[in-house]
PDB file of C-alpha atoms in Angstrom:
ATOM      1  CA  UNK Y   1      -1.655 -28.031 -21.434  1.00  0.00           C
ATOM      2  CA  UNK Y   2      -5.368 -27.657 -20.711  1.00  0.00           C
ATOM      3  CA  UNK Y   3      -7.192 -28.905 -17.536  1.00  0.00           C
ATOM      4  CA  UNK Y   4      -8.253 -32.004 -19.273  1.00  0.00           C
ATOM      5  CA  UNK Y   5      -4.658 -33.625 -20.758  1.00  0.00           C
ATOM      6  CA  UNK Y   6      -3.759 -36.932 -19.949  1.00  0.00           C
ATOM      7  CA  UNK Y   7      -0.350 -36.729 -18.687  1.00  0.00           C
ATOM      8  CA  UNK Y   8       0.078 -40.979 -19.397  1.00  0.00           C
ATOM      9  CA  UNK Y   9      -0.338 -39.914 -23.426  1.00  0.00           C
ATOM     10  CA  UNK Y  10       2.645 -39.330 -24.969  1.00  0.00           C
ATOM     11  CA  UNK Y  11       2.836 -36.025 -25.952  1.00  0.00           C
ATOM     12  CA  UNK Y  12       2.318 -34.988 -29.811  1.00  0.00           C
ATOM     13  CA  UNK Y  13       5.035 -32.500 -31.475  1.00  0.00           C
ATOM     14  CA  UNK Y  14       3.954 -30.435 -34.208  1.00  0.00           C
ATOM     15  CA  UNK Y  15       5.812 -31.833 -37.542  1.00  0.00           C
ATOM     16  CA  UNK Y  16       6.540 -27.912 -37.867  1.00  0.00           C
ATOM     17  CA  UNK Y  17       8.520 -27.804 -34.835  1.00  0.00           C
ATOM     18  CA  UNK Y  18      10.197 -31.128 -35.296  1.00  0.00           C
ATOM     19  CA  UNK Y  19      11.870 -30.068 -38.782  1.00  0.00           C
ATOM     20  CA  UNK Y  20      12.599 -26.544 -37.099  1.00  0.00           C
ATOM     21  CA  UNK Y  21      14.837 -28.684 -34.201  1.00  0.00           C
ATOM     22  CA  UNK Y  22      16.005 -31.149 -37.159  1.00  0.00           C
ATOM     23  CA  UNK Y  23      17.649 -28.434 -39.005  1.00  0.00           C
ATOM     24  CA  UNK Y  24      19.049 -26.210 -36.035  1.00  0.00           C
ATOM     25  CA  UNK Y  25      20.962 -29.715 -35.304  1.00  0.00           C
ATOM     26  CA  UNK Y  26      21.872 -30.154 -38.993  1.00  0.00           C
ATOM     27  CA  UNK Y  27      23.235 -26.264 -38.595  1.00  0.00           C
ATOM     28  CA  UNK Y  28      25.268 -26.760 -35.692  1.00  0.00           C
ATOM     29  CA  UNK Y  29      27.005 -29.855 -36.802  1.00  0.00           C
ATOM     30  CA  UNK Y  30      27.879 -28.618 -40.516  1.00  0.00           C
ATOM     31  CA  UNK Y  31      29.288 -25.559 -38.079  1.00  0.00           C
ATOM     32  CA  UNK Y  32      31.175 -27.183 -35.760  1.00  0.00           C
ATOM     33  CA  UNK Y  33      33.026 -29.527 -38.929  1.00  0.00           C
ATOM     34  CA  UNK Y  34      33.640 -26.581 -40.900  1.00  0.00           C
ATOM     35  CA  UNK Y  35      33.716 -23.962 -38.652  1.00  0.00           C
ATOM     36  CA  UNK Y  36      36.129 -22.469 -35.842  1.00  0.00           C
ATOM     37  CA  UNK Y  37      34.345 -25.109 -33.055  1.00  0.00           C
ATOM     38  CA  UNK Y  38      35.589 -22.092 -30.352  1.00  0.00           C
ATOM     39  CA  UNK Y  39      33.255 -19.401 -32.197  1.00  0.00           C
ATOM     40  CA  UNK Y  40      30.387 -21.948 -32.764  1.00  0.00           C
ATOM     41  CA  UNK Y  41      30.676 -22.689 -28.706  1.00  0.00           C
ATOM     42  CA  UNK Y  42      30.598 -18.588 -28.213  1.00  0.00           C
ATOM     43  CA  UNK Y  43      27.484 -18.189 -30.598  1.00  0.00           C
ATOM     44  CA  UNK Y  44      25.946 -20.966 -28.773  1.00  0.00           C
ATOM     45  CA  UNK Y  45      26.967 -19.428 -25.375  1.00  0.00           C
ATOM     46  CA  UNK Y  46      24.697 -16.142 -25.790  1.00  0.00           C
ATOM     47  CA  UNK Y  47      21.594 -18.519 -26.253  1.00  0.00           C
ATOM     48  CA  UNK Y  48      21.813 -21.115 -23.943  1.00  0.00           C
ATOM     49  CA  UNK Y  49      20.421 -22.014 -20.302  1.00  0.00           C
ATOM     50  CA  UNK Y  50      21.905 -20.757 -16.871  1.00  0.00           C
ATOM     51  CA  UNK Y  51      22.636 -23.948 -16.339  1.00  0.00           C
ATOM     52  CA  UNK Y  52      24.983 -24.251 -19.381  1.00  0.00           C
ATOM     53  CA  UNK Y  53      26.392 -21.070 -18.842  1.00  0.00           C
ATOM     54  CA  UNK Y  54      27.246 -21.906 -15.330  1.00  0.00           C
ATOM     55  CA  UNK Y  55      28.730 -25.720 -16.847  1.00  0.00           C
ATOM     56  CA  UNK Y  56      30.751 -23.080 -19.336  1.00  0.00           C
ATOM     57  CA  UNK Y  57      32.146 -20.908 -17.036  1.00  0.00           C
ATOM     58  CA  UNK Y  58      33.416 -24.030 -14.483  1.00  0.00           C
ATOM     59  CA  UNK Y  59      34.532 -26.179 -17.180  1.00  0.00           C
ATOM     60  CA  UNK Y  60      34.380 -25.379 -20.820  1.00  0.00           C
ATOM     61  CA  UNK Y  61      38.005 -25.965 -22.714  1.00  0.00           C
ATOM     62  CA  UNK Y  62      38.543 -22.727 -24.398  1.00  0.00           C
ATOM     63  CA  UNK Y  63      39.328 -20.052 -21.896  1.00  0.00           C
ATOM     64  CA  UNK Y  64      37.261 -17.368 -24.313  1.00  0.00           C
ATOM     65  CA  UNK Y  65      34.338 -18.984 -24.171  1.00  0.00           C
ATOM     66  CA  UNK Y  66      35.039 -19.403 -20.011  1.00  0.00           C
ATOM     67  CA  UNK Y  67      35.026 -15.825 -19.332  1.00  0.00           C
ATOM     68  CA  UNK Y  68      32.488 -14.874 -21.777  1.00  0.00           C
ATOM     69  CA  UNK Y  69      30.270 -17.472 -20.123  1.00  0.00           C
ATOM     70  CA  UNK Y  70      31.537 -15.571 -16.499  1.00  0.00           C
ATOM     71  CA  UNK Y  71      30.534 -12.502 -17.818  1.00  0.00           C
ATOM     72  CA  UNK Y  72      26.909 -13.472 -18.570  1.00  0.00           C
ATOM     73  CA  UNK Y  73      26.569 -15.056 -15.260  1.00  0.00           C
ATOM     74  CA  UNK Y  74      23.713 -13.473 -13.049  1.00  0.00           C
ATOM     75  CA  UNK Y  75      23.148 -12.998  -9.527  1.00  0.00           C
ATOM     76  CA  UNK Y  76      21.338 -16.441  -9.377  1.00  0.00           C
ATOM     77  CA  UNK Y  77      24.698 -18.002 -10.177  1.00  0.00           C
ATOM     78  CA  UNK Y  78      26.586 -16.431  -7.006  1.00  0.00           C
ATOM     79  CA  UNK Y  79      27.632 -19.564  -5.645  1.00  0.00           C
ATOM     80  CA  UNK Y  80      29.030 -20.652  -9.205  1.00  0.00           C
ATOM     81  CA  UNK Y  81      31.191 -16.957  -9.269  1.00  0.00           C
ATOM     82  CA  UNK Y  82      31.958 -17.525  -5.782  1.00  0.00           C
ATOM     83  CA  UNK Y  83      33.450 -21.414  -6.501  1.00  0.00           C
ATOM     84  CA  UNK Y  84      35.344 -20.022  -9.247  1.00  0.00           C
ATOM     85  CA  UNK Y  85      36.938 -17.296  -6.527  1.00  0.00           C
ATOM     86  CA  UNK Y  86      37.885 -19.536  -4.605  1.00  0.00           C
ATOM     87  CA  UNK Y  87      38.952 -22.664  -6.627  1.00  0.00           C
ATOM     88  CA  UNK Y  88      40.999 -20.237  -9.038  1.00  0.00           C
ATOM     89  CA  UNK Y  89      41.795 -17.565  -6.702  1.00  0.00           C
ATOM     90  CA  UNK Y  90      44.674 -16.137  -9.125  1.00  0.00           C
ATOM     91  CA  UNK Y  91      43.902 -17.401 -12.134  1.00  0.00           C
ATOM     92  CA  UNK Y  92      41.921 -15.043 -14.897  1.00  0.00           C
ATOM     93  CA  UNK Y  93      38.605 -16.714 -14.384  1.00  0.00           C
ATOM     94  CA  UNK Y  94      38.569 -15.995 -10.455  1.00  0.00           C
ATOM     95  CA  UNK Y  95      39.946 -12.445 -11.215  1.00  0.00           C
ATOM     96  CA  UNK Y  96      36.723 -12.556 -13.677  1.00  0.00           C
ATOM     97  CA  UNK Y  97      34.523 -13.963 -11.582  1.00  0.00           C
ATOM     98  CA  UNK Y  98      35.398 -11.548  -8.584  1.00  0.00           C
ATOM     99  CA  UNK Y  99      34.938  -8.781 -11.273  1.00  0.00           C
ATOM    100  CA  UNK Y 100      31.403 -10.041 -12.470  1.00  0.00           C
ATOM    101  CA  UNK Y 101      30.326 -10.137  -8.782  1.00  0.00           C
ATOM    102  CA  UNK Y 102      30.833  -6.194  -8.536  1.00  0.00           C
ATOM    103  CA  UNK Y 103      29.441  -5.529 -11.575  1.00  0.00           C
ATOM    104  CA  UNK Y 104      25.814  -7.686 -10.004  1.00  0.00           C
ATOM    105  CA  UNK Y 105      26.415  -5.424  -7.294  1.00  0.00           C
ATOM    106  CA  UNK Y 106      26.747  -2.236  -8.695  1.00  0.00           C
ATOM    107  CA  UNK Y 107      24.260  -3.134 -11.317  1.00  0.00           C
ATOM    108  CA  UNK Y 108      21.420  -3.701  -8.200  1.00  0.00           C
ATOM    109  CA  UNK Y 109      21.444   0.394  -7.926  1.00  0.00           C
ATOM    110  CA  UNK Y 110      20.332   2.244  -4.615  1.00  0.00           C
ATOM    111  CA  UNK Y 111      16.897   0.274  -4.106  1.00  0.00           C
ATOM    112  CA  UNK Y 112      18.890  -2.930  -4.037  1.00  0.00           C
ATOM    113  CA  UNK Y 113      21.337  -1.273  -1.202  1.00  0.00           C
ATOM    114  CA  UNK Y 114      18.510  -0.349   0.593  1.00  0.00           C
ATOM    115  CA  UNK Y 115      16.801  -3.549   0.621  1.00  0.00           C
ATOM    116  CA  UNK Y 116      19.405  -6.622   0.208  1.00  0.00           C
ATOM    117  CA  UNK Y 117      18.023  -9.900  -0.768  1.00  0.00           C
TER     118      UNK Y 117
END
């Protein structure tokens, strides 16, 4: 967007790009008819948002793609690991998400320790 854009024009997409998008969408459906619809949600879990990973790892139906969507969980999703803890306290998804919360720890090495956010 340069300093001169009109934001009340509606914005043009480049017919590249729009055949790109057309075909991922074509890919995931033929996937998700004729494909395992729990691996397609796992392949689709690695590339998506925090925000979807977060939606995933509260609510998704297959309890693989739950704690693999727990696992990638950063330390900007604390309060979503800590809502898991205490929602599912014994349950394999809090025992995952109290797990994932040491590893964030851990993982933030001695400068983190010395200087806690």
């Amino acid at each position: 967007m340069s300093c001169c854009d009109d934001p009340t024009e509606i914005h043009k997409i480049d017919p590249r790009e729009l055949v790109r998008e057309q075909q991922h969408y074509g890919n995931l459906v033929r996937d998700l008819f004729t494909d395992d619809p729990e691996k397609v949600l796992l392949k689709l879990l690695n590339e998506s948002n925090a925000y979807l990973r977060e939606l995933a790892a509260l609510r998704a139906h297959y309890p693989s793609v739950r704690l693999r969507a727990i696992e990638l969980l950063d330390k900007q999703s604390q309060a979503v690991l800590d809502q898991l803890i205490e929602q599912e306290p014994d349950s394999s998804f809090g025992a995952a998400a109290k797990q994932r919360i040491e590893q964030l720890i851990n993982e933030t090495g001695l400068f983190g320790k010395l200087f806690k956010s």
